[in-house]
Structures are given as C-alpha cells and as structure tokens.
Amino acid sequence: MARRKTVTRQAIIGEQGIALITQRCLEMGYLFHPRRVDHGIDGHIDLVDPGSRALLNQTLLVQSKASSLPFPSETDESFRYPCDERDLELWLSGNAPVILVFSHPDRDEAWWADVKAAFPDAASRATRTVVVSKQARRFGKSAAPDLLRLAVPAQSGLYLRP
C-alpha cells in the first residue's frame, strides 16, 4: 500500500493562527482576507470606520507567526522574535503598513507588532529582533484604535520612491 500524504502539525497550527486573526479582526469590526499564496505576507486587514461602519479603503498587511511552543525568551510579560532578513526587507520596503501577529492558537492568545515601529533605524534593523510586550500589544478588540492609527490617511496621497 502506498504511503499517504500527511498534514503536518505546523500546517494545522498555521491555519489555526489565520483563523484566530480572522476571528479577532471580526471582533474589532474589521475584515481579514488571507492570501492563498504566502510569500511573506499572509493577508490584509480592511479597516472600517468604528462609528459609521463605512469601509475606509485603508489596509494593513499581516504576517502570522503561530506556534504551540513558547516564542524565544517568552515570559508572562514579553518575548523576542528574530525575523528572517529577507522577510524584514520585504516588510520595510513596501508602501503599506505591515503588522506581525504572533499567536498561540491552542491557548487563544495573540499579540501584534508594527514592523516599521519595531525597526525605526539601521541599528534596530541590524538586530532583526522584535520585542513584544504581551500586555501592551494584545491582538484583540482593544487593539482596534491602534491599528486604525497605523493606516495612512487618505489625504496624504501615495508616494512611490524613485
């Protein structure tokens, strides 16, 4: 009998992470759209005006980092996550804000980090490590206003570097 293909445990955890992002975005009143092909960006969030429920035509790009194991140096307060150099270059080179969503789907826990804020200069980029405060950066309904502030205001226009 031929050996059957299997689904890895990490594939299941990854899908659970995407499902958790979708659920949390809906709780915030936002819409998460996962991408079929993951190339360093797992999807995007369409932001919605909290008062009128109007779609704002403003998006955040999202990269999910789901794990059943602790993140590096994880404590009850924080953890550190070393980013792949190619991923970091991709995230910082675009014109849309990118957030990382770290999660332990089996524990229903998620946190987020704004890539540009985590790596504001050459010294921080050289470390390739983002430090996440678990209390300050919970990815849930309370994060909605912070995520909205990350979007570029429509009146600022679009700048494409030469």
Coordinates of C-alpha atoms in Angstrom, one line a residue:
M1 CA 0.0 0.0 0.0
A2 CA 1.3 3.4 -0.9
R3 CA 2.2 5.8 1.9
R4 CA -0.4 8.5 2.2
K5 CA 0.3 12.2 2.2
T6 CA 0.1 13.7 5.7
V7 CA -0.7 17.1 7.2
T8 CA 2.0 18.4 9.4
R9 CA 1.3 19.7 12.9
Q10 CA 2.8 23.0 11.9
A11 CA 0.4 23.3 9.0
I12 CA -2.5 22.9 11.4
I13 CA -1.1 25.4 13.8
G14 CA -0.5 27.9 11.0
E15 CA -4.2 27.5 9.9
Q16 CA -5.3 27.9 13.4
G17 CA -3.3 31.2 13.6
I18 CA -5.0 32.5 10.5
A19 CA -8.4 31.5 11.9
L20 CA -7.6 33.4 15.2
I21 CA -6.6 36.5 13.2
T22 CA -9.9 36.3 11.3
Q23 CA -11.9 35.9 14.5
R24 CA -10.1 38.8 16.3
C25 CA -10.5 41.1 13.3
L26 CA -14.2 40.5 13.2
E27 CA -14.4 41.3 16.9
M28 CA -12.7 44.6 16.1
G29 CA -15.2 45.2 13.3
Y30 CA -12.5 44.8 10.6
L31 CA -12.2 42.3 7.8
F32 CA -9.2 39.9 7.4
H33 CA -8.5 38.5 3.9
P34 CA -6.0 35.6 3.9
R35 CA -3.9 35.1 0.8
R36 CA -3.8 31.8 -1.0
V37 CA -0.1 32.1 -1.6
D38 CA 2.2 33.0 1.4
H39 CA 5.3 34.8 0.3
G40 CA 6.0 36.8 3.5
I41 CA 2.6 38.4 3.8
D42 CA -0.3 36.1 4.9
G43 CA -3.1 38.5 4.2
H44 CA -4.5 42.0 4.8
I45 CA -7.0 43.7 7.1
D46 CA -9.6 46.1 5.6
L47 CA -10.2 48.8 8.1
V48 CA -13.7 50.0 8.9
D49 CA -14.8 53.3 10.5
P50 CA -16.0 52.3 14.0
G51 CA -18.9 54.8 14.1
S52 CA -20.4 54.6 10.6
R53 CA -19.2 51.0 9.7
A54 CA -18.0 52.5 6.4
L55 CA -15.2 50.7 4.6
L56 CA -12.2 53.1 4.7
N57 CA -10.2 51.8 1.7
Q58 CA -7.2 51.6 4.1
T59 CA -5.4 48.3 4.7
L60 CA -2.8 46.7 6.9
L61 CA -0.7 43.9 5.6
V62 CA -0.4 40.9 8.1
Q63 CA 2.2 38.2 8.6
S64 CA 1.1 35.5 11.0
K65 CA 3.6 33.7 13.3
A66 CA 1.6 31.0 15.1
S67 CA 3.2 28.5 17.4
S68 CA 2.3 25.9 20.0
L69 CA 5.7 26.4 21.6
P70 CA 6.9 29.4 23.5
F71 CA 8.5 32.2 21.4
P72 CA 12.2 33.0 22.1
S73 CA 12.7 34.4 25.6
E74 CA 9.0 34.3 26.3
T75 CA 7.8 35.2 29.8
D76 CA 4.5 36.2 31.1
E77 CA 5.4 39.8 30.2
S78 CA 7.1 39.7 26.8
F79 CA 9.1 37.8 24.2
R80 CA 11.6 38.4 21.5
Y81 CA 11.3 37.2 17.9
P82 CA 14.2 37.1 15.4
C83 CA 13.0 38.0 11.9
D84 CA 14.4 36.5 8.7
E85 CA 16.5 39.1 6.9
R86 CA 14.6 38.7 3.6
D87 CA 11.2 39.0 5.3
L88 CA 12.3 42.1 7.1
E89 CA 13.5 43.7 3.8
L90 CA 10.1 42.8 2.2
W91 CA 8.1 44.2 5.1
L92 CA 10.0 47.5 5.3
S93 CA 10.2 48.2 1.5
G94 CA 6.5 48.5 0.8
N95 CA 4.1 51.4 1.0
A96 CA 1.5 49.7 3.2
P97 CA 2.0 49.2 6.9
V98 CA 2.8 45.6 7.9
I99 CA 2.0 44.1 11.3
L100 CA 3.2 40.8 12.7
V101 CA 0.6 38.8 14.6
F102 CA 2.1 36.3 17.0
S103 CA -0.2 33.7 18.4
H104 CA -0.6 30.6 20.5
P105 CA -3.9 29.4 18.9
D106 CA -4.2 26.5 21.3
R107 CA -4.3 29.0 24.2
D108 CA -6.4 31.6 22.3
E109 CA -3.6 34.2 22.8
A110 CA -2.4 36.7 20.2
W111 CA -0.2 39.8 20.1
W112 CA 0.9 42.2 17.4
A113 CA 3.8 44.4 16.4
D114 CA 4.1 47.2 13.9
V115 CA 7.1 46.4 11.8
K116 CA 8.1 50.0 11.0
A117 CA 7.9 51.0 14.6
A118 CA 9.9 47.9 15.7
F119 CA 12.7 48.7 13.3
P120 CA 12.9 52.5 13.0
D121 CA 16.7 52.8 12.3
A122 CA 19.7 50.9 11.0
A123 CA 20.7 49.7 14.5
S124 CA 17.4 48.1 15.2
R125 CA 17.3 46.6 11.7
A126 CA 20.7 45.0 12.3
T127 CA 19.4 43.1 15.3
R128 CA 16.4 41.8 13.2
T129 CA 14.7 41.1 16.5
V130 CA 11.3 42.5 17.5
V131 CA 10.4 42.7 21.2
V132 CA 6.7 42.3 22.1
S133 CA 5.1 43.4 25.3
K134 CA 2.3 41.0 25.9
Q135 CA 0.2 43.4 27.9
A136 CA 0.6 46.4 25.6
R137 CA 0.2 44.5 22.3
R138 CA -2.6 42.1 22.8
F139 CA -4.3 41.4 19.4
G140 CA -7.9 41.8 20.2
K141 CA -10.7 44.3 20.3
S142 CA -8.7 46.8 22.4
A143 CA -6.1 47.0 19.6
A144 CA -8.6 48.3 17.0
P145 CA -7.9 52.0 17.6
D146 CA -4.1 51.5 17.4
L147 CA -4.5 49.5 14.2
L148 CA -6.7 52.2 12.7
R149 CA -4.0 54.8 13.5
L150 CA -1.4 52.8 11.6
A151 CA -3.2 53.3 8.3
V152 CA -2.0 56.1 6.1
P153 CA -4.6 58.9 6.0
A154 CA -6.3 59.1 2.6
Q155 CA -5.5 62.8 2.2
S156 CA -1.7 62.1 2.4
G157 CA -1.7 60.5 -1.1
L158 CA 0.6 57.8 -2.3
Y159 CA 4.3 58.2 -2.6
L160 CA 6.3 55.7 -4.6
R161 CA 10.1 56.2 -4.3
P162 CA 12.1 56.6 -7.4

